[in-house]
CSV table of C-alpha atoms in Angstrom, one decimal:
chain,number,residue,atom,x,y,z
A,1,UNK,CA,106.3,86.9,88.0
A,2,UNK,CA,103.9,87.6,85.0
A,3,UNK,CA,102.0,83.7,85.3
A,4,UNK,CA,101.9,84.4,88.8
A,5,UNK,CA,100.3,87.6,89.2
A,6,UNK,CA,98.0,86.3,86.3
A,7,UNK,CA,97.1,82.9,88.1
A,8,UNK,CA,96.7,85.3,91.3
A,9,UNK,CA,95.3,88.2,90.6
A,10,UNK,CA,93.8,89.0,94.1
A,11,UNK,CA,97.3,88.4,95.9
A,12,UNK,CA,99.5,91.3,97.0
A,13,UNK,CA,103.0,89.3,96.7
A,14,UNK,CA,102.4,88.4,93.4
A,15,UNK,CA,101.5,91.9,92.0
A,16,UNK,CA,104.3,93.4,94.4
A,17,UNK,CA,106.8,91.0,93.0
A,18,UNK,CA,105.8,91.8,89.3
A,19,UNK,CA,105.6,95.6,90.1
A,20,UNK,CA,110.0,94.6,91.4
A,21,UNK,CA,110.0,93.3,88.1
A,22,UNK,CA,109.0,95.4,85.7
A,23,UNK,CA,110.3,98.5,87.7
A,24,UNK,CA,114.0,96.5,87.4
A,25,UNK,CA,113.7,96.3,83.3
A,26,UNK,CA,112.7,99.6,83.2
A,27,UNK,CA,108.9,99.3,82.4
A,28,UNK,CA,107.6,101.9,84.3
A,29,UNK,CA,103.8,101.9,83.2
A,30,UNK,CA,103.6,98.0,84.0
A,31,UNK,CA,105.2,98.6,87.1
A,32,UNK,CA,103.2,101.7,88.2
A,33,UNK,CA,100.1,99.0,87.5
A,34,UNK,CA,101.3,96.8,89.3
A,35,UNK,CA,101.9,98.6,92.3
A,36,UNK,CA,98.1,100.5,92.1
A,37,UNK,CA,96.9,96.7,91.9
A,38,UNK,CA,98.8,96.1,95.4
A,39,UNK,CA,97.2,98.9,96.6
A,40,UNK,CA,93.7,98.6,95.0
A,41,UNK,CA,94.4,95.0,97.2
A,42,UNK,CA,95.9,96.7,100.3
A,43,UNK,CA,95.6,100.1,100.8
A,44,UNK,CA,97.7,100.6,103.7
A,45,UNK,CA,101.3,98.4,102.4
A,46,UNK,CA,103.8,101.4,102.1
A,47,UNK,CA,106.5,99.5,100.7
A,48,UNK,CA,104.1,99.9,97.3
A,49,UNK,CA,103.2,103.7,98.2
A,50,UNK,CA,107.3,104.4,98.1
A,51,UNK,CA,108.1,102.2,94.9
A,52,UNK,CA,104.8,103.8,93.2
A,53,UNK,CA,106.0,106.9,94.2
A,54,UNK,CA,109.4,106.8,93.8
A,55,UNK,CA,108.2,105.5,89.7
A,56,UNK,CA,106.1,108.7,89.7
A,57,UNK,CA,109.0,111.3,91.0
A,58,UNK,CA,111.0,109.6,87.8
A,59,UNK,CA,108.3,111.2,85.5
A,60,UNK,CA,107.7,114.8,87.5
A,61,UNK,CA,104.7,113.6,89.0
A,62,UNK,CA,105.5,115.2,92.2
A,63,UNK,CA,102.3,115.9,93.3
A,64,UNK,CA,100.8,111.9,92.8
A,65,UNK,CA,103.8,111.2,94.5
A,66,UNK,CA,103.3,113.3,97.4
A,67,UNK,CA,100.2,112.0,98.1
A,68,UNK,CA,101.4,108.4,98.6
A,69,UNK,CA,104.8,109.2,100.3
A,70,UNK,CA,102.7,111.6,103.1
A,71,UNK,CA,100.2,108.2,103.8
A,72,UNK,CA,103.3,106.5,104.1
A,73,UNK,CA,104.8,108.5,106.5
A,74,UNK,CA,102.2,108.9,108.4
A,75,UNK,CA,101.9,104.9,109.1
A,76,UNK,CA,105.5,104.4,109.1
A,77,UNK,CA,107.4,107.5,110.5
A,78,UNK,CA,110.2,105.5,111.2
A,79,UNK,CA,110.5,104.8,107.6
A,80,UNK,CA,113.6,106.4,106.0
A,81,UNK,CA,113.3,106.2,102.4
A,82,UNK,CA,109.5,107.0,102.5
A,83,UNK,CA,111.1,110.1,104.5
A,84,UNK,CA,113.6,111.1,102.3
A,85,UNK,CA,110.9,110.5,98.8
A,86,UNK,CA,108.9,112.9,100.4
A,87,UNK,CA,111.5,115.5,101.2
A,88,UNK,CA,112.9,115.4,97.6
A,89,UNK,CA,109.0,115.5,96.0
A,90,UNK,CA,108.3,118.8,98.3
A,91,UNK,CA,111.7,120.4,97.1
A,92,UNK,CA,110.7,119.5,93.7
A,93,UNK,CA,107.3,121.1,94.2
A,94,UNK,CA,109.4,124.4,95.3
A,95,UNK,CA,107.9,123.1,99.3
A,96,UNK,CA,111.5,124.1,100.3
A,97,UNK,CA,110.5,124.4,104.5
A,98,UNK,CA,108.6,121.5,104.3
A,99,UNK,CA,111.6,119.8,102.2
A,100,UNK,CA,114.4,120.7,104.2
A,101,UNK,CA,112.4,119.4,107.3
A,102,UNK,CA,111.9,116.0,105.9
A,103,UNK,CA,115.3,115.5,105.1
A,104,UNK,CA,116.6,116.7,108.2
A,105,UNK,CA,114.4,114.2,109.7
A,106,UNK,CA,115.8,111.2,107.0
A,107,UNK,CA,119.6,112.4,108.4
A,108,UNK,CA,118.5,111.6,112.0
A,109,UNK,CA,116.4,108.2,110.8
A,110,UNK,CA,119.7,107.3,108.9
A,111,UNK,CA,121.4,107.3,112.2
A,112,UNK,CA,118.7,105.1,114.1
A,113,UNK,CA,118.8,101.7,114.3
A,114,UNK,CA,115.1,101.3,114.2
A,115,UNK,CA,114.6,103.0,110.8
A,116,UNK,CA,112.8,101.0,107.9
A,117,UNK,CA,114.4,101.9,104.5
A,118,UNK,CA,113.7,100.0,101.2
A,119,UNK,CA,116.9,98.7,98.5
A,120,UNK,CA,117.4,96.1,95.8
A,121,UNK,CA,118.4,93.4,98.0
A,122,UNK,CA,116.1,90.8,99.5
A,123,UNK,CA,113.9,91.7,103.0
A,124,UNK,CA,114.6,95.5,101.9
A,125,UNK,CA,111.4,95.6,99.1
A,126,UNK,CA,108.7,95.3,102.0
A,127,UNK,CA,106.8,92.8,103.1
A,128,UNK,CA,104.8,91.7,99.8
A,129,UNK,CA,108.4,90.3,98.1
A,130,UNK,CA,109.2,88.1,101.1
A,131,UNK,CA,109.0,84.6,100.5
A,132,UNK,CA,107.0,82.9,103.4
A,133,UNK,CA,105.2,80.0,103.5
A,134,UNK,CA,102.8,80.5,105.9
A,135,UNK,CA,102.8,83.1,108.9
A,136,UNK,CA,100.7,80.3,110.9
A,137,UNK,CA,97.9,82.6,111.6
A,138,UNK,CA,96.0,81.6,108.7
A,139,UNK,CA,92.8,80.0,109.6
A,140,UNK,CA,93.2,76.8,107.5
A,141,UNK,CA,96.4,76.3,109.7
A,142,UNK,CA,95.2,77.1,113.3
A,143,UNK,CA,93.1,74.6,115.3
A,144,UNK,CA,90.5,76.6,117.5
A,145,UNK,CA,89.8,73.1,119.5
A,146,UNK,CA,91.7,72.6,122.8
A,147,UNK,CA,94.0,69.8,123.1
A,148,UNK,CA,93.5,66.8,124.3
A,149,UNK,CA,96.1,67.2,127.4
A,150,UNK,CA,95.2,67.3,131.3
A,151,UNK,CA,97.3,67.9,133.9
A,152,UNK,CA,98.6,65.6,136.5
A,153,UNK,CA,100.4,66.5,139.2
A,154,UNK,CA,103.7,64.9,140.7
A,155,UNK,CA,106.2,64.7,143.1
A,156,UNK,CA,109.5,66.0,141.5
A,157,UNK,CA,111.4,63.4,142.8
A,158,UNK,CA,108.8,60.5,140.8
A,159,UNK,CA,109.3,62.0,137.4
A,160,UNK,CA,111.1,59.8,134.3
A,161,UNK,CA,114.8,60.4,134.4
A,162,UNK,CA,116.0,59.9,131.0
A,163,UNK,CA,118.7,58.0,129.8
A,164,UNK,CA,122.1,58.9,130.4
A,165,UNK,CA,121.3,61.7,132.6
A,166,UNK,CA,122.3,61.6,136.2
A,167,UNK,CA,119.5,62.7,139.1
A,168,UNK,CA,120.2,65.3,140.6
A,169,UNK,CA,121.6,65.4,144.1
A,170,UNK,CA,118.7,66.6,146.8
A,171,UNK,CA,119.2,70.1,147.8
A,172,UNK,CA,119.6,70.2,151.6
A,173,UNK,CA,119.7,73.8,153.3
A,174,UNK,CA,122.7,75.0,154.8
A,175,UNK,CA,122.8,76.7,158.1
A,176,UNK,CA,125.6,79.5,158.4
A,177,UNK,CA,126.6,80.1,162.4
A,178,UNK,CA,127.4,83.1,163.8
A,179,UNK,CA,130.9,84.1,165.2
């Protein structure tokens, strides 16, 4: 994770993935770093606002950490463990209200199947850890030139049958007589 986020410095998986790193040995600092760098690089990726914060409530840095966790709720309300971080950093910060609230609201997310919550295993550390080759939207992979296709236009009945399947029977309408 290290050479990587070396050779790539300007690339969010690679500091996201060393931030996972170093927050799993225990190296808070370097992970704290790590996740400022993924937001110096995107500002808006919660998954790095909660694991920042959640680094910062570890060291009663409540109020840093309330600052990231209310961005992140903001842009992901649906987010249950940004939810709950935030609830605990209020109630830490005597916000008791404001606290209570918040993890009232992370009871209701826990019960909803369309709530985002973050863990150890893999797809749960956000976006940034996910190992993707390409999401096919990048411009070195997307040809802006039409095709070379036309249409023609045929008669069902005159298209290639291929092998080993059986035409299908024409359709012929039915007339139903009344009693």
């Amino acid at each position: 994770a290290r050479a990587a986020a070396q050779a790539l410095p300007d690339s969010p998986s690679a500091q996201h993935v060393l931030g996972l790193v170093r927050r799993a040995q225990n190296e808070g600092a370097d992970a704290q770093a790590a996740f400022r760098r993924v937001l110096d690089l995107d500002p808006g990726d919660v998954a790095a606002r909660v694991f920042l914060a959640q680094l910062l409530l570890a060291e009663r840095q409540a109020e840093q950490a309330v600052e990231l966790l209310r961005v992140a709720v903001e842009r992901e309300p649906w987010n249950a463990t940004a939810t709950y971080a935030l609830g605990q950093a209020r109630l830490r910060l005597d916000q008791r209200q404001e606290g209570q609230r918040l993890l009232a609201r992370f009871q209701e997310l826990r019960e909803a199947p369309h709530a985002t919550t973050y863990g150890q295993a893999y797809g749960q550390q956000g976006r940034y850890a996910e190992a993707l080759l390409t999401t096919g939207a990048e411009p070195e992979h997307v040809d802006p030139a039409t095709p070379p296709v036309r249409y023609v236009a045929r008669p069902i009945g005159s298209l290639p049958v291929p092998p080993g399947t059986a035409r299908a029977a024409p359709r012929t309408r039915r007339r139903c007589r009344r009693a």
